[in-house]
Amino acid sequence: MKLIAGNWKMNGSLEANDALVRAIAAGMPPSACDVALCVPAPYLAQVQMLKSGSKLELGAQDVSQHAQGAYTGELSASMLREFGVRYAIVGHSERRQYHGETDALVAEKAKAALAHGVTPIVCVGETLAQREAGQTEEVVKRQLAAVIHVNGHCISEIVVAYEPVWAIGTGRTATPEQAQQVHALLRKQLAAATAHAQSVHILYGGSMNAANAASLLAQPDIDGGLIGGASLKAPDFLQIIAAASA
Ligand code: PEP
């Protein structure tokens, strides 16, 4: 079954969330794929309540590598679990870029999530400069290798999201063939670490929308999507869910 995860980023309000989650829950097809909403932390309790009775799962957008203690501003995996959080995005390119997150830190965050029953959605992806320099394979492999190195024993429990940085929020999507090529590489890398690589969800993220979702999701190694902008509009998000549920 495919997984569609919405990344609201720093968007939303009590009023807007109420309308959005109700519309998504009401419009889900009867045999919908797995769907998660990764919402800003202050709204976890609200969305936990709004989604009850639906198939929607709750996600966070980050998690601390620490279990507890003097880490002002951080959120631990066990706190997230208390609010019914099932997924946490780790290593999103915006966090790598604006918060200096390294491959090693992302690996530790994935470990902390796994230790508390939260599935990390590990983001990897190259910048435009790296793609143009022919470094795509090297970059994504390095990013995933760090996570495999630290979490090898339970690596089949993670979700991977391939998000080319040049496609995020730009309206410029990787072609299905470009995305599939990288997904196949990532699958091969996982297969070297686990016998269950085939069951690991590898999501595509980067300007996925209602119009391009079906062709991306038709690729053999694209197991779902991580959706930014289009996850804030119920009709668009529902069309992506429908494409993934077909
Ligand atoms: C994202 O930020 O994870 C993302 C894929 O954003 P967008 O869909 O807006 O490109």
PDB file of C-alpha atoms and ligand atoms in Angstrom, residues 5-9 89 92-94 123 161-165 167-172 204-209 225-231 240, ligand 1:
ATOM      1  CA  ALA A   5       2.380  12.227   3.728  1.00  0.00           C
ATOM      2  CA  GLY A   6       1.499  15.908   3.841  1.00  0.00           C
ATOM      3  CA  ASN A   7       4.156  18.286   5.145  1.00  0.00           C
ATOM      4  CA  TRP A   8       2.372  21.431   6.247  1.00  0.00           C
ATOM      5  CA  LYS A   9       5.689  23.131   7.104  1.00  0.00           C
ATOM      6  CA  ILE A  89      10.124  13.813   9.148  1.00  0.00           C
ATOM      7  CA  HIS A  92      14.213  17.715   5.467  1.00  0.00           C
ATOM      8  CA  SER A  93      16.347  19.881   3.186  1.00  0.00           C
ATOM      9  CA  GLU A  94      14.966  23.013   4.861  1.00  0.00           C
ATOM     10  CA  CYS A 123      14.658  12.913   3.537  1.00  0.00           C
ATOM     11  CA  ALA A 161      11.793  10.330   0.972  1.00  0.00           C
ATOM     12  CA  TYR A 162      13.748  11.311  -2.126  1.00  0.00           C
ATOM     13  CA  GLU A 163      13.335  15.050  -2.395  1.00  0.00           C
ATOM     14  CA  PRO A 164      15.509  16.765  -4.995  1.00  0.00           C
ATOM     15  CA  VAL A 165      16.070  20.177  -3.416  1.00  0.00           C
ATOM     16  CA  ALA A 167      12.064  20.504  -6.983  1.00  0.00           C
ATOM     17  CA  ILE A 168      10.843  21.532  -3.524  1.00  0.00           C
ATOM     18  CA  GLY A 169       8.372  24.410  -3.610  1.00  0.00           C
ATOM     19  CA  THR A 170       9.588  25.428  -7.052  1.00  0.00           C
ATOM     20  CA  GLY A 171       6.912  23.940  -9.264  1.00  0.00           C
ATOM     21  CA  ARG A 172       9.730  22.094 -10.998  1.00  0.00           C
ATOM     22  CA  TYR A 204       9.028  11.073  -3.865  1.00  0.00           C
ATOM     23  CA  GLY A 205       8.768  14.705  -2.802  1.00  0.00           C
ATOM     24  CA  GLY A 206       9.153  17.927  -4.751  1.00  0.00           C
ATOM     25  CA  SER A 207       6.226  19.778  -6.310  1.00  0.00           C
ATOM     26  CA  MET A 208       4.091  16.640  -6.506  1.00  0.00           C
ATOM     27  CA  ASN A 209       0.562  17.765  -7.327  1.00  0.00           C
ATOM     28  CA  GLY A 225       4.746  10.945  -1.870  1.00  0.00           C
ATOM     29  CA  LEU A 226       5.802  13.621   0.582  1.00  0.00           C
ATOM     30  CA  ILE A 227       3.672  16.598  -0.325  1.00  0.00           C
ATOM     31  CA  GLY A 228       4.295  20.204   0.703  1.00  0.00           C
ATOM     32  CA  GLY A 229       2.218  22.927  -0.947  1.00  0.00           C
ATOM     33  CA  ALA A 230      -0.487  20.655  -2.353  1.00  0.00           C
ATOM     34  CA  SER A 231      -1.155  19.150   1.087  1.00  0.00           C
ATOM     35  CA  ILE A 240      -3.091  12.788  -4.932  1.00  0.00           C
TER      36      ILE A 240
HETATM   37  C1  PEP B   1       8.412  19.213   0.911  1.00  0.00           C
HETATM   38  O1  PEP B   1       8.726  20.258   1.435  1.00  0.00           O
HETATM   39  O2  PEP B   1       8.593  18.136   1.502  1.00  0.00           O
HETATM   40  C2  PEP B   1       7.826  19.281  -0.432  1.00  0.00           C
HETATM   41  C3  PEP B   1       7.830  18.218  -1.183  1.00  0.00           C
HETATM   42  O3  PEP B   1       7.304  20.498  -0.810  1.00  0.00           O
HETATM   43  P1  PEP B   1       6.502  20.831  -2.173  1.00  0.00           P
HETATM   44  O4  PEP B   1       5.537  19.696  -2.418  1.00  0.00           O
HETATM   45  O5  PEP B   1       5.810  22.123  -1.880  1.00  0.00           O
HETATM   46  O6  PEP B   1       7.525  20.942  -3.246  1.00  0.00           O
END
